[in-house]
PDB file of C-alpha atoms in Angstrom:
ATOM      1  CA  UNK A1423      74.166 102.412  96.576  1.00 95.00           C
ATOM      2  CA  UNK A1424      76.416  99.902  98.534  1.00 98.00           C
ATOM      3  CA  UNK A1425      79.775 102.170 100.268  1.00 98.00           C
ATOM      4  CA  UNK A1426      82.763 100.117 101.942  1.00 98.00           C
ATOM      5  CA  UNK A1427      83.622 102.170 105.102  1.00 97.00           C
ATOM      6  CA  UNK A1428      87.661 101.880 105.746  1.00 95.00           C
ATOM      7  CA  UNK A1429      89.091 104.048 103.166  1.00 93.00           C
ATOM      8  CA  UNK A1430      86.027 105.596 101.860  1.00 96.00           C
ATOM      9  CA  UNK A1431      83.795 106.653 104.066  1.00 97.00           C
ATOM     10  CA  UNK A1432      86.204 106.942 107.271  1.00 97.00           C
ATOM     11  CA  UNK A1433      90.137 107.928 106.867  1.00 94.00           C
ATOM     12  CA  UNK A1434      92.873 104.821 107.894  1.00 94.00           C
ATOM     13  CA  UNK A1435      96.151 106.170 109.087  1.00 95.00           C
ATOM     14  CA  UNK A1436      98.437 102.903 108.315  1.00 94.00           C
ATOM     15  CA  UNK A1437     101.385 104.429 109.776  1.00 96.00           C
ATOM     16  CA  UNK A1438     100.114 105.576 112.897  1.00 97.00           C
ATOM     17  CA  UNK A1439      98.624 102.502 114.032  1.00 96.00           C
ATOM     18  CA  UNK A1440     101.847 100.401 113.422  1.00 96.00           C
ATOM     19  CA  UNK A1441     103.615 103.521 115.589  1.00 97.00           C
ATOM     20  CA  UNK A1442     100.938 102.821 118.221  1.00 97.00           C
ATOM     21  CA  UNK A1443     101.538  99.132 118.487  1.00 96.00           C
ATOM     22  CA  UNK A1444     105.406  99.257 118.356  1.00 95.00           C
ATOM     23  CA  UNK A1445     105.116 101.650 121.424  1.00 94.00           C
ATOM     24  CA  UNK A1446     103.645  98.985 123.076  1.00 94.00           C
ATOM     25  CA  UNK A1447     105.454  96.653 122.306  1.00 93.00           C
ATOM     26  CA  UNK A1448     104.029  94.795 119.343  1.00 92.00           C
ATOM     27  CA  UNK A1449     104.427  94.844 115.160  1.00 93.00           C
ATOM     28  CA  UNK A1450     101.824  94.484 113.852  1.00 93.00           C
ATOM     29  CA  UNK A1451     103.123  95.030 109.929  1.00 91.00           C
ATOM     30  CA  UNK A1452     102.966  91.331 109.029  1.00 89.00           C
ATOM     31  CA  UNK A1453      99.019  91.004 109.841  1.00 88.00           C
ATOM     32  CA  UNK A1454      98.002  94.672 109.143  1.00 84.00           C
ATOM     33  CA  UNK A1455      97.168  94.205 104.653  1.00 69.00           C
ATOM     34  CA  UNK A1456      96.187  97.034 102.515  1.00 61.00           C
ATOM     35  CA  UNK A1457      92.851  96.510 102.279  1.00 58.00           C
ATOM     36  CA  UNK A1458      92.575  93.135 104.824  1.00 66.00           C
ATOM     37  CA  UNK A1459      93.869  92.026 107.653  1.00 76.00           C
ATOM     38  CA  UNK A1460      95.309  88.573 108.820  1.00 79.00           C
ATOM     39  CA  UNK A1461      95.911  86.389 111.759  1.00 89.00           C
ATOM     40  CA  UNK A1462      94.156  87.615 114.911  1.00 93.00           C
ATOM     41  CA  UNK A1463      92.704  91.016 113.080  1.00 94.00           C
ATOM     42  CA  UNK A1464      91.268  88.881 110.473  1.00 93.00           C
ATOM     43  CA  UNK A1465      89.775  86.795 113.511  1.00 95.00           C
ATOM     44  CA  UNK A1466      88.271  89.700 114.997  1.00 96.00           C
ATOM     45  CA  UNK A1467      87.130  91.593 112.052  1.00 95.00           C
ATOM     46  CA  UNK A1468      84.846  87.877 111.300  1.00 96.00           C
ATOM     47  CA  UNK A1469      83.371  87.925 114.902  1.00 96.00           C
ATOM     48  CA  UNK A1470      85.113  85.103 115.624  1.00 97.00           C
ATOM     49  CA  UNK A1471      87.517  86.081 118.711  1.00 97.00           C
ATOM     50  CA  UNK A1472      86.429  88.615 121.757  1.00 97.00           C
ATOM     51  CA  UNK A1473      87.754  92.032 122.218  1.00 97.00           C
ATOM     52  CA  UNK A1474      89.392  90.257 125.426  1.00 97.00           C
ATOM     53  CA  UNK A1475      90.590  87.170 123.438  1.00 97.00           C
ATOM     54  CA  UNK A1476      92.090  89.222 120.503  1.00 96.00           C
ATOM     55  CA  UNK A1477      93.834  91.593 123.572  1.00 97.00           C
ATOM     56  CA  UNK A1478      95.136  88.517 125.302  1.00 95.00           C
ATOM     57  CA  UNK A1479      96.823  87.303 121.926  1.00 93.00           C
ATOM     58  CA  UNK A1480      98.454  90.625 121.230  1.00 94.00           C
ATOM     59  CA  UNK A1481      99.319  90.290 124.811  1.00 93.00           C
ATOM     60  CA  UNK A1482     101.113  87.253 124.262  1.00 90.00           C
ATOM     61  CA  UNK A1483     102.618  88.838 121.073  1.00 86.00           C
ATOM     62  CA  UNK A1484     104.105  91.703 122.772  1.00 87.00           C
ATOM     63  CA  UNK A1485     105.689  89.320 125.694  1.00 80.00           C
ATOM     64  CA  UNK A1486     104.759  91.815 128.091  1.00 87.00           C
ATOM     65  CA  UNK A1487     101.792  90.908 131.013  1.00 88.00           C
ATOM     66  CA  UNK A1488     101.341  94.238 131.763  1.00 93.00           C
ATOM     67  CA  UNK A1489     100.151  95.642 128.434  1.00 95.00           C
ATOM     68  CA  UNK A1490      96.502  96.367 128.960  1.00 96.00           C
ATOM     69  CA  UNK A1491      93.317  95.334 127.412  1.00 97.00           C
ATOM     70  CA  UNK A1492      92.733  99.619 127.306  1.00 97.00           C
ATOM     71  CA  UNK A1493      96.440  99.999 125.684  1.00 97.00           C
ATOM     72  CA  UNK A1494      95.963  97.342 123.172  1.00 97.00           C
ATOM     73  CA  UNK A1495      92.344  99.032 122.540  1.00 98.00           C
ATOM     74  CA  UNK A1496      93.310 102.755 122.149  1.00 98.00           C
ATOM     75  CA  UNK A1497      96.148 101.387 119.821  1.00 97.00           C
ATOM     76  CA  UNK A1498      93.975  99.662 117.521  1.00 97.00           C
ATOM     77  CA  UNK A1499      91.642 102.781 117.326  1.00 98.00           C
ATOM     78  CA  UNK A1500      94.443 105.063 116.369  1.00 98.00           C
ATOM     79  CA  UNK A1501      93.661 103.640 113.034  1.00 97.00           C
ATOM     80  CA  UNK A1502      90.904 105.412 112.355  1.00 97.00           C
ATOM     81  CA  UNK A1503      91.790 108.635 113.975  1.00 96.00           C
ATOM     82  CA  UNK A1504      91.489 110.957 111.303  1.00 95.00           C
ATOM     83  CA  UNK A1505      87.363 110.064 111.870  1.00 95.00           C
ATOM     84  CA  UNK A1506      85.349 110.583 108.418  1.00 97.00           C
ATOM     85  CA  UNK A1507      85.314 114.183 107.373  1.00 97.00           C
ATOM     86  CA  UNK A1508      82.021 116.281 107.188  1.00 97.00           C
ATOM     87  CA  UNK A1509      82.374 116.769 103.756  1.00 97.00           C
ATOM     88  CA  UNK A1510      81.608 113.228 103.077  1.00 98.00           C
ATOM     89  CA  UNK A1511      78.797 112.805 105.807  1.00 98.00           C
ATOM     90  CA  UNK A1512      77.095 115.841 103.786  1.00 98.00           C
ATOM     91  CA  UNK A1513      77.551 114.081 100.238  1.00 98.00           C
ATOM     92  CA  UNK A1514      76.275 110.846 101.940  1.00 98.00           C
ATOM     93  CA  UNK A1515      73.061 112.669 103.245  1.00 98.00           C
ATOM     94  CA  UNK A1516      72.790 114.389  99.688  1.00 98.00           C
ATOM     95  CA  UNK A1517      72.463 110.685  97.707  1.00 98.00           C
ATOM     96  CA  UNK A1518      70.468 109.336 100.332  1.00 97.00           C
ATOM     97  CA  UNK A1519      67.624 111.960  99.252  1.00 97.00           C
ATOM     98  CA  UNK A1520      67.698 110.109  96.037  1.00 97.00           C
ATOM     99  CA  UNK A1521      68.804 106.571  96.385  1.00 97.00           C
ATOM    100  CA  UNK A1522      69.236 103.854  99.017  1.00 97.00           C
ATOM    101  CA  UNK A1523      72.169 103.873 100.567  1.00 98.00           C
ATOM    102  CA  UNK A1524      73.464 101.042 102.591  1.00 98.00           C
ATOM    103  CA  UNK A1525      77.202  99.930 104.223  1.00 98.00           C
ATOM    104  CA  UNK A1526      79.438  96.609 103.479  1.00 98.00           C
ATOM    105  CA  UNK A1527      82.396  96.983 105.831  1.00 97.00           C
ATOM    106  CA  UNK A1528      85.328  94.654 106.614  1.00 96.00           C
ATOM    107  CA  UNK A1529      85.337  95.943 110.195  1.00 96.00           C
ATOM    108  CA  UNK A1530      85.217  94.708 113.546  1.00 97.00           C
ATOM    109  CA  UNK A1531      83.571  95.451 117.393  1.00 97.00           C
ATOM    110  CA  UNK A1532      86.065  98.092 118.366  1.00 98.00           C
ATOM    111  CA  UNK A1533      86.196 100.295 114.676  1.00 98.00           C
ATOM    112  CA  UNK A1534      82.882 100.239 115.003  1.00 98.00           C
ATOM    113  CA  UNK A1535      81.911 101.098 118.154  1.00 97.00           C
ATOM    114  CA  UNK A1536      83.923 104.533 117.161  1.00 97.00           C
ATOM    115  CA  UNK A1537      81.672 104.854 114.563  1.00 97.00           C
ATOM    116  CA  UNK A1538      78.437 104.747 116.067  1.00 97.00           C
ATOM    117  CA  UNK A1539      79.424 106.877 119.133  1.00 97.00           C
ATOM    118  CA  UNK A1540      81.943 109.295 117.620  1.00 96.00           C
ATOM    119  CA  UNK A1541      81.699 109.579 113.849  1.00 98.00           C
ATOM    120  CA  UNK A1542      78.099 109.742 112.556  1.00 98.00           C
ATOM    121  CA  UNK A1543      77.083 111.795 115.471  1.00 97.00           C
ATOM    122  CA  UNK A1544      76.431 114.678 113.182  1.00 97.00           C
ATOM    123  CA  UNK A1545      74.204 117.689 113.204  1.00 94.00           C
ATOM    124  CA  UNK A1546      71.924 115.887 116.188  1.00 96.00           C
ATOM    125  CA  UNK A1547      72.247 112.461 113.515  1.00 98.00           C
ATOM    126  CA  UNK A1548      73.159 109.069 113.536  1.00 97.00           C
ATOM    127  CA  UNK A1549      74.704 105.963 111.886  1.00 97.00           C
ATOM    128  CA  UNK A1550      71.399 104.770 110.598  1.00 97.00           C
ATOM    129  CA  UNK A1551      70.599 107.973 109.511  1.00 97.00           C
ATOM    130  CA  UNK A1552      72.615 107.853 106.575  1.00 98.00           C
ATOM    131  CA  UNK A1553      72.316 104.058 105.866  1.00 98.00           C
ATOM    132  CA  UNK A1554      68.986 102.051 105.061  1.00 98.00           C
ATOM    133  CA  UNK A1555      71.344  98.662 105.726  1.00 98.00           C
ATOM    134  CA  UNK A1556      74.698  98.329 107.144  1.00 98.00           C
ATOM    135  CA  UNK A1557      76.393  95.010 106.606  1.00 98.00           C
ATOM    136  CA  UNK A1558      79.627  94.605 108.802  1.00 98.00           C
ATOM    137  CA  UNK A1559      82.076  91.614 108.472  1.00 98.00           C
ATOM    138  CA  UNK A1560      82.388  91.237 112.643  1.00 97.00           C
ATOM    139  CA  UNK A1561      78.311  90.134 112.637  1.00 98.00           C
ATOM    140  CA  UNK A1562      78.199  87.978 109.058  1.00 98.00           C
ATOM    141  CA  UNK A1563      81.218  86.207 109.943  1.00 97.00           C
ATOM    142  CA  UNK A1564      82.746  86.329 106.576  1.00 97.00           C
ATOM    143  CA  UNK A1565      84.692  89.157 104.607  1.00 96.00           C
ATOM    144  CA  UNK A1566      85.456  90.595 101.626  1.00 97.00           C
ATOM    145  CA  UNK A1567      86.136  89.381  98.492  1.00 96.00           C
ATOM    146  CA  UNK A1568      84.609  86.271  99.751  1.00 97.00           C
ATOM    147  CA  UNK A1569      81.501  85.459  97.538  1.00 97.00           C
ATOM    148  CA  UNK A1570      79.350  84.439 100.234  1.00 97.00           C
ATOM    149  CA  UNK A1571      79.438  87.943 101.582  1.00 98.00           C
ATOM    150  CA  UNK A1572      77.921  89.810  98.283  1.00 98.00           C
ATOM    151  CA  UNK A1573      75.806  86.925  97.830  1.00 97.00           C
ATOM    152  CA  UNK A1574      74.083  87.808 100.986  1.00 97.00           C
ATOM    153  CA  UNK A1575      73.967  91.179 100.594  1.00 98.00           C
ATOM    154  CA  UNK A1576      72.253  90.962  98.018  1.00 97.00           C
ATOM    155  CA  UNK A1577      69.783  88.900  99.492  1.00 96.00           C
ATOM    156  CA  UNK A1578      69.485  91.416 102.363  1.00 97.00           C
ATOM    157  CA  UNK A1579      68.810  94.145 100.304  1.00 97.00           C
ATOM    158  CA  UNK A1580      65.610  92.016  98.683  1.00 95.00           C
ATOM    159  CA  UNK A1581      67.578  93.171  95.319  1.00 91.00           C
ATOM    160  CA  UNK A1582      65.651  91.999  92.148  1.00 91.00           C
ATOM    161  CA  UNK A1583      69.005  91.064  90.771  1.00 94.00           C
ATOM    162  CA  UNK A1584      72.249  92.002  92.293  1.00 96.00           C
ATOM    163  CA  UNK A1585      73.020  94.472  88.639  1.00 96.00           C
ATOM    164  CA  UNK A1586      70.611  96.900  90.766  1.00 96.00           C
ATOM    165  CA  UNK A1587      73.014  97.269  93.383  1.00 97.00           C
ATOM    166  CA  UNK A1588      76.178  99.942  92.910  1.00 97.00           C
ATOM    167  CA  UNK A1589      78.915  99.087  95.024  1.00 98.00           C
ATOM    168  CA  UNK A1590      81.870 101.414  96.141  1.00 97.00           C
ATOM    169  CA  UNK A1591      84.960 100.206  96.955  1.00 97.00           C
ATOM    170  CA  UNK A1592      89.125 101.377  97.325  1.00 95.00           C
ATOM    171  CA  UNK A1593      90.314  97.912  96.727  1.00 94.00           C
ATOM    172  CA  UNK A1594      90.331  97.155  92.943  1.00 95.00           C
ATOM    173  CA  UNK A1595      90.271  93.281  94.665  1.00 95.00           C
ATOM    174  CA  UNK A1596      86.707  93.674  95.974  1.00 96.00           C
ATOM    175  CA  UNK A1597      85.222  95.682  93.093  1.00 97.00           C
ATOM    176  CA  UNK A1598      86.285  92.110  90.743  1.00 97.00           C
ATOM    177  CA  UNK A1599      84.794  89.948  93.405  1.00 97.00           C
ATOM    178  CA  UNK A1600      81.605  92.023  93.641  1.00 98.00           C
ATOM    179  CA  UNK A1601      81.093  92.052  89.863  1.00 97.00           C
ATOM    180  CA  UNK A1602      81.454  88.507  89.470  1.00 97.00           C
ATOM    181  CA  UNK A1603      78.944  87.961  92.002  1.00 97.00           C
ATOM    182  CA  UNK A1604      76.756  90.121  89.363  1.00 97.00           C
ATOM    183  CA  UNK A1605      77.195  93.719  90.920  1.00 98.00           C
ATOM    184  CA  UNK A1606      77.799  96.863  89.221  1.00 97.00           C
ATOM    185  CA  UNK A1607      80.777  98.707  91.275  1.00 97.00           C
ATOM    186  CA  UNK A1608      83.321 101.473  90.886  1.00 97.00           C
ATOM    187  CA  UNK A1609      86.599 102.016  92.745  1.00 96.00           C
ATOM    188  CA  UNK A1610      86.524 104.589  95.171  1.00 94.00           C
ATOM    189  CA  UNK A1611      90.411 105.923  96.149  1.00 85.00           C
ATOM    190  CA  UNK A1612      90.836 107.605  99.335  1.00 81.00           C
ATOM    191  CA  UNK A1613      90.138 111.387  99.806  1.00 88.00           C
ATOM    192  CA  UNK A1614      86.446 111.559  98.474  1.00 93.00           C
ATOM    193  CA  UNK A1615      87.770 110.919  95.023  1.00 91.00           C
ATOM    194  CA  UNK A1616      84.688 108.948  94.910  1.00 95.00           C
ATOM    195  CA  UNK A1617      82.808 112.457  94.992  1.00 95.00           C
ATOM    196  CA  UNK A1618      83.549 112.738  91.065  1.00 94.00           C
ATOM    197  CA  UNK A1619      80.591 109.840  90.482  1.00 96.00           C
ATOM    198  CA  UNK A1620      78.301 112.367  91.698  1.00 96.00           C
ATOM    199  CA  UNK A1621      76.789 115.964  91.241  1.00 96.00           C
ATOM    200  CA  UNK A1622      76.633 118.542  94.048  1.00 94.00           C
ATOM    201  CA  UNK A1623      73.055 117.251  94.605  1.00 96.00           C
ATOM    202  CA  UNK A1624      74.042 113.818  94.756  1.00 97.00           C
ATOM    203  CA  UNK A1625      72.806 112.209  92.024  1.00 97.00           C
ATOM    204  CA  UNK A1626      75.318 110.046  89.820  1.00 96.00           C
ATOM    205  CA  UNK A1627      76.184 111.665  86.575  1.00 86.00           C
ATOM    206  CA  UNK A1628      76.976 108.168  85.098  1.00 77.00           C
ATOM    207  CA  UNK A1629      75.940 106.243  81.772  1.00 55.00           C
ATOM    208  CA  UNK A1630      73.588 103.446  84.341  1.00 51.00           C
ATOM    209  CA  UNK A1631      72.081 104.932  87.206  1.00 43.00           C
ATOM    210  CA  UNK A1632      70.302 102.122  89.495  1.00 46.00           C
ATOM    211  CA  UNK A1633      66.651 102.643  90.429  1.00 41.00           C
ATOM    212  CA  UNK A1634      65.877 105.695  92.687  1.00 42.00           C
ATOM    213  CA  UNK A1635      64.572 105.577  95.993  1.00 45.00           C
TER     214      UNK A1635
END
């Protein structure tokens, strides 16, 4: 089992975090996409800028010197505000007693610092409790639907052949790209809809069920 994170796992609040930036000054609409970002969030979410370089460009943005590297921070968190509900951290535990379950997120250094300090701290748990391998865009330096990304995914999860791996996803854009890249994957809409590929035990109820842990 392969989960994206934004959207799936965790909650994104699109409105909130352009209502964040505009009170500081910025809009951020034109490089905030539905399921990707562009420009200097792109640039981050690769590894490719800083925290302090991708501040200091929104910085510039805004036109304003004193907008601060914390300001620009705590705005870029209120994305992910909601956190991931414990509903879904239970259902992830649940699968995980019968498959492997791993993470491919288009993310970057400050999302996911929230994650490993705020929302998998659960029941005395934590982020690698509920993931055998977590793949995150900000280390690879590439993102989804690139190719290269699956590609090496696959090859990190020492997959026989990449049909073994099941991959969840809410963009309908990276589900294509992962099955031409040989995957098996199912779009997952927001607001555990993706709960209906499973049984309160977490085991899939579908026709091809990859190998079990």
């Amino acid at each position: 089992m392969l989960f994206d994170f934004g959207g799936v796992i965790v909650d994104l609040d699109r409105e909130q975090v352009i209502r964040s930036f505009s009170a500081i000054g910025i809009d951020i609409r034109p490089y905030l996409g539905t399921y990707k970002q562009s420009g200097i969030f792109s640039q981050l979410e690769q590894g490719r800028i800083s925290i302090a370089q991708f501040c200091q460009a929104l910085r510039e943005l805004s036109q304003d010197p004193s907008v601060s590297d914390e300001a620009i921070v705590h705005a870029w968190e209120s994305f992910l505000h909601k956190g991931v509900p414990t509903e879904r951290l239970d259902m992830l535990l649940r699968i995980r007693e019968h498959y492997s379950v791993s993470l491919l997120s288009n993310t970057n250094a400050i999302h996911w610092r929230m994650a490993e300090q705020e929302f998998f701290r659960y029941r005395g748990l934590q982020v690698n409790d509920f993931f055998d391998h977590i793949f995150l865009s900000c280390e690879m330096g590439v993102e989804k639907p690139a190719p290269e990304i699956f590609h090496r995914v696959a090859e990190g999860l020492g997959a026989d052949s990449p049909s073994d791996i099941l991959f969840f996803d809410d963009s309908e854009v990276n589900c294509q790209a992962a099955r031409q890249c040989g995957m098996q994957a199912l779009l997952a809409p927001a607001g555990s809809e993706w709960f209906k590929y499973f049984d309160d035990y977490g085991k899939l109820h579908l026709p091809s069920v990859p190998s079990q842990r």
